[in-house]
CSV table of C-alpha atoms and ligand atoms in Angstrom, one decimal:
chain,number,residue,atom,x,y,z
I,1,MET,CA,38.5,122.2,256.2
I,2,THR,CA,36.0,120.4,253.9
I,3,ALA,CA,37.0,120.2,250.3
I,4,THR,CA,34.9,121.3,247.4
I,5,ILE,CA,33.9,118.3,245.4
I,6,LEU,CA,34.9,118.6,241.8
I,7,ASP,CA,31.9,116.9,240.2
I,8,GLY,CA,33.2,115.3,237.0
I,9,LYS,CA,29.9,113.7,236.2
I,10,ALA,CA,28.1,117.1,236.0
I,11,PHE,CA,31.1,118.8,234.2
I,12,ALA,CA,31.2,116.0,231.7
I,13,ALA,CA,27.5,116.4,231.0
I,14,ARG,CA,28.1,120.1,230.3
I,15,VAL,CA,31.0,119.3,227.9
I,16,ARG,CA,28.8,116.7,226.1
I,17,ASP,CA,25.9,119.2,225.8
I,18,SER,CA,28.3,121.8,224.3
I,19,VAL,CA,29.7,119.2,221.9
I,20,ALA,CA,26.1,118.2,220.9
I,21,ALA,CA,25.2,121.8,220.2
I,22,HIS,CA,28.3,122.2,218.0
I,23,VAL,CA,27.5,119.0,216.2
I,24,ALA,CA,23.9,120.0,215.6
I,25,ARG,CA,25.1,123.3,214.1
I,26,LEU,CA,27.7,121.6,211.9
I,27,THR,CA,25.1,119.1,210.6
I,28,GLU,CA,22.5,121.7,210.0
I,29,GLU,CA,24.6,124.5,208.5
I,30,LYS,CA,27.3,122.5,206.7
I,31,GLY,CA,25.8,119.1,206.2
I,32,ILE,CA,28.8,117.6,208.1
I,33,THR,CA,28.4,114.9,210.8
I,34,PRO,CA,31.5,114.1,212.8
I,35,GLY,CA,32.2,110.4,212.9
I,36,LEU,CA,34.1,108.3,215.5
I,37,ALA,CA,35.4,104.8,214.7
I,38,VAL,CA,36.2,102.5,217.6
I,39,VAL,CA,38.2,99.4,217.0
I,40,LEU,CA,38.1,96.5,219.6
I,41,VAL,CA,40.2,93.4,219.1
I,42,GLY,CA,39.3,90.4,221.3
I,43,LYS,CA,36.9,90.0,224.2
I,44,ASP,CA,38.5,91.8,227.2
I,45,PRO,CA,35.4,92.3,229.4
I,46,ALA,CA,36.3,95.8,230.6
I,47,SER,CA,37.1,96.9,227.0
I,48,GLN,CA,33.8,95.6,225.8
I,49,VAL,CA,32.0,97.8,228.4
I,50,TYR,CA,34.1,100.9,227.4
I,51,VAL,CA,33.5,100.4,223.7
I,52,THR,CA,29.7,100.0,224.1
I,53,SER,CA,29.5,103.0,226.3
I,54,LYS,CA,31.7,105.1,223.9
I,55,GLY,CA,29.4,104.1,221.0
I,56,LYS,CA,26.3,105.0,222.9
I,57,MET,CA,27.6,108.5,224.0
I,58,THR,CA,28.9,109.2,220.4
I,59,LEU,CA,25.3,108.7,219.1
I,60,GLU,CA,23.8,110.7,222.0
I,61,VAL,CA,25.8,113.8,220.9
I,62,GLY,CA,24.6,113.4,217.3
I,63,MET,CA,27.8,112.0,215.9
I,64,ALA,CA,28.1,108.9,213.7
I,65,SER,CA,29.5,105.9,215.4
I,66,PHE,CA,31.4,103.1,213.6
I,67,GLU,CA,32.2,100.1,215.7
I,68,HIS,CA,34.6,97.4,214.5
I,69,ARG,CA,34.9,94.3,216.7
I,70,LEU,CA,37.7,92.0,215.5
I,71,ALA,CA,38.4,88.4,216.7
I,72,GLU,CA,41.0,87.9,219.4
I,73,ASP,CA,43.3,86.1,216.9
I,74,SER,CA,43.1,88.8,214.2
I,75,SER,CA,46.4,89.3,212.4
I,76,GLU,CA,48.5,92.5,212.4
I,77,GLN,CA,47.8,92.7,208.7
I,78,GLU,CA,44.0,92.6,209.2
I,79,LEU,CA,44.1,95.3,211.8
I,80,LEU,CA,46.5,97.6,209.9
I,81,GLY,CA,44.3,97.0,206.8
I,82,LEU,CA,41.2,98.2,208.7
I,83,ILE,CA,43.1,101.3,210.0
I,84,ASP,CA,44.2,102.1,206.5
I,85,ARG,CA,40.5,102.0,205.4
I,86,LEU,CA,39.4,104.2,208.3
I,87,ASN,CA,42.3,106.7,207.6
I,88,ALA,CA,41.0,107.0,204.0
I,89,ASP,CA,37.3,107.2,204.9
I,90,PRO,CA,36.0,110.9,204.9
I,91,ALA,CA,33.1,110.0,207.1
I,92,VAL,CA,35.5,109.0,209.9
I,93,HIS,CA,37.1,112.0,211.7
I,94,GLY,CA,38.3,110.1,214.8
I,95,ILE,CA,39.8,106.6,215.2
I,96,LEU,CA,40.3,104.9,218.6
I,97,VAL,CA,41.9,101.5,219.0
I,98,GLN,CA,40.8,100.2,222.4
I,99,LEU,CA,43.8,99.1,224.5
I,100,PRO,CA,45.1,96.7,225.7
I,101,LEU,CA,45.5,94.8,222.5
I,102,PRO,CA,46.0,91.0,222.5
I,103,GLU,CA,49.6,90.1,223.2
I,104,HIS,CA,50.6,89.2,219.6
I,105,LEU,CA,49.8,92.7,218.4
I,106,ASP,CA,52.3,95.6,218.9
I,107,PRO,CA,50.3,98.6,220.3
I,108,ASP,CA,53.0,101.1,219.2
I,109,LEU,CA,52.9,99.9,215.6
I,110,VAL,CA,49.1,99.9,215.5
I,111,ILE,CA,48.7,103.4,217.1
I,112,ASN,CA,51.3,104.9,214.9
I,113,ALA,CA,49.5,103.6,211.8
I,114,ILE,CA,46.5,105.9,212.6
I,115,ASP,CA,46.5,109.2,210.7
I,116,PRO,CA,47.7,111.6,213.4
I,117,ALA,CA,44.9,114.0,212.5
I,118,LYS,CA,42.3,111.3,213.4
I,119,ASP,CA,44.2,110.1,216.5
I,120,VAL,CA,41.6,111.3,219.0
I,121,ASP,CA,43.3,109.4,221.8
I,122,GLY,CA,46.4,111.5,221.3
I,123,PHE,CA,48.8,108.5,221.5
I,124,HIS,CA,50.4,108.7,218.1
I,125,VAL,CA,54.1,109.7,218.3
I,126,SER,CA,53.4,112.8,216.3
I,127,ASN,CA,50.8,114.0,218.7
I,128,VAL,CA,53.1,113.2,221.7
I,129,GLY,CA,55.8,115.3,220.0
I,130,LEU,CA,53.4,118.2,219.3
I,131,LEU,CA,52.3,118.2,222.9
I,132,GLY,CA,55.9,118.0,224.1
I,133,THR,CA,56.9,121.0,222.0
I,134,GLY,CA,53.8,123.0,222.9
I,135,GLN,CA,52.3,122.8,219.4
I,136,LYS,CA,48.7,122.1,218.5
I,137,GLY,CA,47.8,118.4,218.1
I,138,MET,CA,45.5,115.9,219.7
I,139,VAL,CA,45.7,115.7,223.5
I,140,PRO,CA,45.1,112.4,225.4
I,141,CYS,CA,41.6,112.4,226.8
I,142,THR,CA,42.2,111.6,230.5
I,143,PRO,CA,44.8,114.3,231.2
I,144,LEU,CA,42.7,116.8,229.0
I,145,GLY,CA,39.7,116.1,231.3
I,146,CYS,CA,41.9,116.7,234.4
I,147,LEU,CA,43.2,120.0,232.9
I,148,MET,CA,39.6,121.2,232.1
I,149,MET,CA,38.5,120.6,235.7
I,150,LEU,CA,41.6,122.3,237.1
I,151,ARG,CA,41.1,125.4,234.8
I,152,ASP,CA,37.4,125.5,235.7
I,153,HIS,CA,38.2,125.5,239.4
I,154,HIS,CA,41.3,127.7,239.5
I,155,GLY,CA,41.2,129.9,236.4
I,156,SER,CA,44.9,130.5,236.0
I,157,LEU,CA,47.3,127.7,237.1
I,158,THR,CA,50.4,129.9,236.6
I,159,GLY,CA,53.2,129.4,239.2
I,160,LYS,CA,51.4,126.6,241.1
I,161,GLU,CA,53.4,123.6,242.4
I,162,ALA,CA,52.0,120.6,240.7
I,163,VAL,CA,52.9,117.0,241.5
I,164,VAL,CA,51.9,114.1,239.2
I,165,ILE,CA,52.3,110.6,240.6
I,166,GLY,CA,52.7,108.2,237.6
I,167,ARG,CA,54.7,108.5,234.4
I,168,SER,CA,52.6,106.4,231.9
I,169,ASN,CA,52.3,107.5,228.3
I,170,ILE,CA,48.5,107.6,228.7
I,171,VAL,CA,48.1,109.7,231.8
I,172,GLY,CA,51.2,110.8,233.8
I,173,LYS,CA,53.6,112.1,231.1
I,174,PRO,CA,51.0,114.0,229.1
I,175,MET,CA,49.5,115.4,232.3
I,176,ALA,CA,52.9,116.8,233.3
I,177,GLN,CA,53.3,118.3,229.9
I,178,LEU,CA,49.9,120.0,230.1
I,179,LEU,CA,50.6,121.4,233.5
I,180,LEU,CA,54.0,122.7,232.3
I,181,GLY,CA,52.1,124.3,229.4
I,182,GLU,CA,50.0,126.1,232.1
I,183,SER,CA,53.2,127.4,233.7
I,184,CYS,CA,53.0,125.2,236.8
I,185,THR,CA,56.2,124.0,238.5
I,186,VAL,CA,55.9,120.3,237.8
I,187,THR,CA,57.3,117.3,239.5
I,188,THR,CA,56.6,113.8,238.1
I,189,ALA,CA,56.9,111.1,240.8
I,190,HIS,CA,56.9,107.3,240.1
I,191,SER,CA,57.7,104.0,241.8
I,192,ARG,CA,61.4,105.0,242.3
I,193,THR,CA,60.7,108.4,243.8
I,194,ARG,CA,62.3,108.8,247.2
I,195,ASP,CA,60.3,110.4,250.1
I,196,LEU,CA,57.1,110.5,248.0
I,197,SER,CA,55.1,111.8,251.0
I,198,GLU,CA,57.5,114.9,251.2
I,199,VAL,CA,57.2,115.4,247.4
I,200,VAL,CA,53.4,115.3,247.6
I,201,ARG,CA,53.3,117.7,250.6
I,202,ARG,CA,54.7,120.5,248.3
I,203,ALA,CA,51.8,120.2,245.8
I,204,ASP,CA,49.2,122.9,245.4
I,205,ILE,CA,47.9,120.5,242.7
I,206,LEU,CA,48.2,116.8,243.1
I,207,VAL,CA,47.3,114.4,240.2
I,208,ALA,CA,47.4,110.8,241.3
I,209,ALA,CA,47.6,108.3,238.4
I,210,VAL,CA,49.1,105.2,239.9
I,211,GLY,CA,46.6,102.3,240.1
I,212,ARG,CA,47.1,101.5,243.8
I,213,PRO,CA,44.0,101.7,245.9
I,214,GLU,CA,44.0,104.6,248.4
I,215,MET,CA,47.7,104.9,248.4
I,216,VAL,CA,47.8,108.6,249.2
I,217,PRO,CA,46.6,109.4,252.8
I,218,GLY,CA,45.3,112.7,253.9
I,219,ASP,CA,48.4,113.6,255.9
I,220,TRP,CA,50.4,113.8,252.7
I,221,ILE,CA,48.2,116.6,251.4
I,222,LYS,CA,49.1,120.3,251.8
I,223,PRO,CA,46.1,122.0,253.4
I,224,GLY,CA,43.9,123.6,250.7
I,225,ALA,CA,45.5,121.7,247.8
I,226,THR,CA,43.5,120.5,244.8
I,227,VAL,CA,43.5,116.7,244.5
I,228,ILE,CA,42.8,115.1,241.1
I,229,ASP,CA,42.4,111.4,241.6
I,230,VAL,CA,42.7,109.5,238.3
I,231,GLY,CA,42.9,106.0,239.8
I,232,ILE,CA,40.2,103.5,239.3
I,233,ASN,CA,40.7,100.5,241.5
I,234,ARG,CA,38.2,97.8,242.3
I,235,VAL,CA,38.4,96.5,245.9
I,236,ALA,CA,36.5,94.0,248.0
I,237,ALA,CA,33.5,95.5,249.8
I,238,PRO,CA,32.4,93.0,252.4
I,239,GLU,CA,30.1,95.6,254.0
I,240,LYS,CA,28.0,95.4,250.8
I,241,GLY,CA,27.7,91.7,251.0
I,242,GLU,CA,29.8,88.7,250.2
I,243,GLY,CA,31.8,88.9,247.0
I,244,ARG,CA,30.7,92.5,246.4
I,245,THR,CA,33.2,95.2,245.2
I,246,ARG,CA,33.4,99.0,245.1
I,247,LEU,CA,35.6,101.4,243.2
I,248,VAL,CA,38.2,103.6,245.0
I,249,GLY,CA,40.8,106.0,243.7
I,250,ASP,CA,44.5,106.2,244.4
I,251,CYS,CA,43.9,108.7,247.2
I,252,HIS,CA,42.1,107.9,250.5
I,253,TYR,CA,39.0,110.0,249.9
I,254,GLU,CA,37.8,110.8,253.4
I,255,SER,CA,41.2,111.8,254.9
I,256,CYS,CA,42.3,113.7,251.8
I,257,ALA,CA,38.9,115.5,251.5
I,258,ALA,CA,39.3,116.6,255.1
I,259,VAL,CA,42.6,118.5,254.3
I,260,ALA,CA,42.3,119.4,250.6
I,261,GLY,CA,40.7,122.6,249.2
I,262,ALA,CA,39.1,120.6,246.3
I,263,ILE,CA,39.0,116.9,245.3
I,264,THR,CA,37.6,114.7,242.6
I,265,PRO,CA,35.6,111.7,243.8
I,266,VAL,CA,35.9,108.2,242.5
I,267,PRO,CA,33.7,107.3,240.8
I,268,GLY,CA,32.2,110.5,239.4
I,269,GLY,CA,35.4,112.5,239.0
I,270,VAL,CA,37.9,112.1,236.3
I,271,GLY,CA,36.3,109.0,234.7
I,272,PRO,CA,33.3,110.6,233.1
I,273,MET,CA,35.5,113.5,231.7
I,274,THR,CA,37.5,111.0,229.7
I,275,ILE,CA,34.7,110.0,227.3
I,276,ALA,CA,33.5,113.7,227.1
I,277,CYS,CA,37.0,114.7,226.0
I,278,LEU,CA,37.1,111.9,223.4
I,279,LEU,CA,33.9,113.4,221.9
I,280,ALA,CA,35.4,116.9,222.1
I,281,ASN,CA,38.5,115.7,220.4
I,282,THR,CA,36.5,114.1,217.6
I,283,LEU,CA,34.6,117.3,217.0
I,284,THR,CA,37.9,119.2,216.9
I,285,ALA,CA,39.3,116.7,214.4
I,286,CYS,CA,36.2,117.1,212.2
I,287,CYS,CA,36.5,120.9,212.3
I,288,ARG,CA,40.2,120.8,211.4
I,289,ALA,CA,39.5,118.2,208.6
I,290,ASN,CA,37.0,120.6,207.1
I,291,ALA,CA,39.0,123.8,207.6
I,292,LEU,CA,36.3,125.2,209.9
I,293,PRO,CA,36.9,127.2,213.1
I,294,GLU,CA,37.6,124.9,216.1
I,295,PRO,CA,35.1,124.9,219.0
I,296,GLU,CA,36.5,127.1,221.8
I,297,GLY,CA,37.7,125.8,225.1
I,298,MET,CA,38.0,122.2,224.0
I,299,ILE,CA,41.7,121.9,223.4
I,300,PRO,CA,44.5,123.7,225.2
F,401,NDP,P1,50.3,102.5,234.7
F,401,NDP,O1,50.3,101.2,235.4
F,401,NDP,O2,50.7,102.6,233.2
F,401,NDP,O3,51.3,103.6,235.4
F,401,NDP,C1,51.3,103.6,236.8
F,401,NDP,C2,52.3,104.6,237.3
F,401,NDP,O4,52.3,104.7,238.7
F,401,NDP,C3,53.8,104.2,236.8
F,401,NDP,O5,54.4,105.3,236.3
F,401,NDP,C4,54.4,103.7,238.1
F,401,NDP,O6,55.8,104.0,238.2
F,401,NDP,C5,53.7,104.5,239.2
F,401,NDP,N1,53.7,103.8,240.5
F,401,NDP,C6,53.4,102.5,240.7
F,401,NDP,N2,53.5,102.3,242.0
F,401,NDP,C7,54.0,103.4,242.6
F,401,NDP,C8,54.3,103.8,243.9
F,401,NDP,N3,54.3,102.9,244.9
F,401,NDP,N4,54.7,105.0,244.2
F,401,NDP,C9,54.7,105.9,243.2
F,401,NDP,N5,54.4,105.7,241.9
F,401,NDP,C10,54.0,104.4,241.6
F,401,NDP,O7,48.9,103.1,234.9
F,401,NDP,P2,48.0,104.2,234.1
F,401,NDP,O8,48.7,105.5,234.0
F,401,NDP,O9,47.5,103.7,232.8
F,401,NDP,O10,46.7,104.4,235.1
F,401,NDP,C11,46.9,104.8,236.4
F,401,NDP,C12,45.5,104.7,237.1
F,401,NDP,O11,44.6,105.6,236.4
F,401,NDP,C13,44.9,103.3,237.1
F,401,NDP,O12,44.2,103.2,238.3
F,401,NDP,C14,43.9,103.4,235.9
F,401,NDP,O13,42.8,102.5,236.1
F,401,NDP,C15,43.5,104.8,236.0
F,401,NDP,N6,43.0,105.4,234.7
F,401,NDP,C16,41.8,106.1,234.8
F,401,NDP,C17,41.3,106.6,233.6
F,401,NDP,C18,40.1,107.4,233.7
F,401,NDP,O14,39.4,107.6,232.8
F,401,NDP,N7,39.7,107.9,234.9
F,401,NDP,C19,42.0,106.5,232.3
F,401,NDP,C20,43.3,105.8,232.4
F,401,NDP,C21,43.7,105.3,233.6
F,401,NDP,P3,56.9,103.3,237.3
F,401,NDP,O15,56.8,104.0,236.0
F,401,NDP,O16,58.2,103.6,238.0
F,401,NDP,O17,56.6,101.9,237.2
């Protein structure tokens, strides 16, 4: 069997086009431009790249982008002061604080200071609670992107056996909640799970969010299953030259693709969907803030 490749890059481009069309209509008909504020504290190189690319894509879909880069040694008071101002600013509909924060800042305290209605990352404890109780809130972008791809490929997910490897607050837990919301039978596996290979073999849908390069081999995969590989791992690639690297997922792509019915590649799978969903969440937050109908198909 050769798996269908779930092309996240192309899907994300379609989501961004749809967001851009909504934004153009909002601006033209209502004079409202959705705005996303991104806050970066410190100089983490990966975070700098993410923040720059988020700002660029925000502008590309016609939204306003507000970037706040704070020094590494910024105090908690300074950061909370900025969040207060962004919470009160009517031009800002979405606020994202780039994680990880420097060690002296408490991420829970900072995230929970964001107005939940503007929490487009969906990490505020209110949004976590709303998702857990099946109510409308803001859904974290990476699992939302995974769900969009699954719905697009399968239509209904009802009754499917879903296994999520990973229980982080950012990916694993919200992913499991979303799949439960779709009436899947959900198992969440983690580092203490016994017989992981046997657990994974039950899965009609596997979501791997671990952070261990190529940990899942093809012989763990149920024939025909759908594999969503969230992992982004940089490994040495001596075949490309000395000191060169490449990105791989948590699943061993070739062997899994030989057994699965569908699979997301790394890169070009889940990754591009994350930023597209961030933009979709910002649009949704803007519509809600202005008591306008929400764009369809963006939020479960
Ligand atoms: P975390 O490190 O927060 O969580 C990893 C999870 O994997 C933990 O729950 C851990 O279990 C579990 N785990 C670790 N080792 C094993 C093992 N041997 N067997 C089974 N489970 C194991 O990572 P994140 O959730 O933040 O990210 C996961 C991956 O997804 C990373 O590669 C990250 O780069 C990527 N990612 C990709 C995004 C995208 O846009 N595509 C966005 C966010 C993340 P335990 O809880 O027991 O420690």
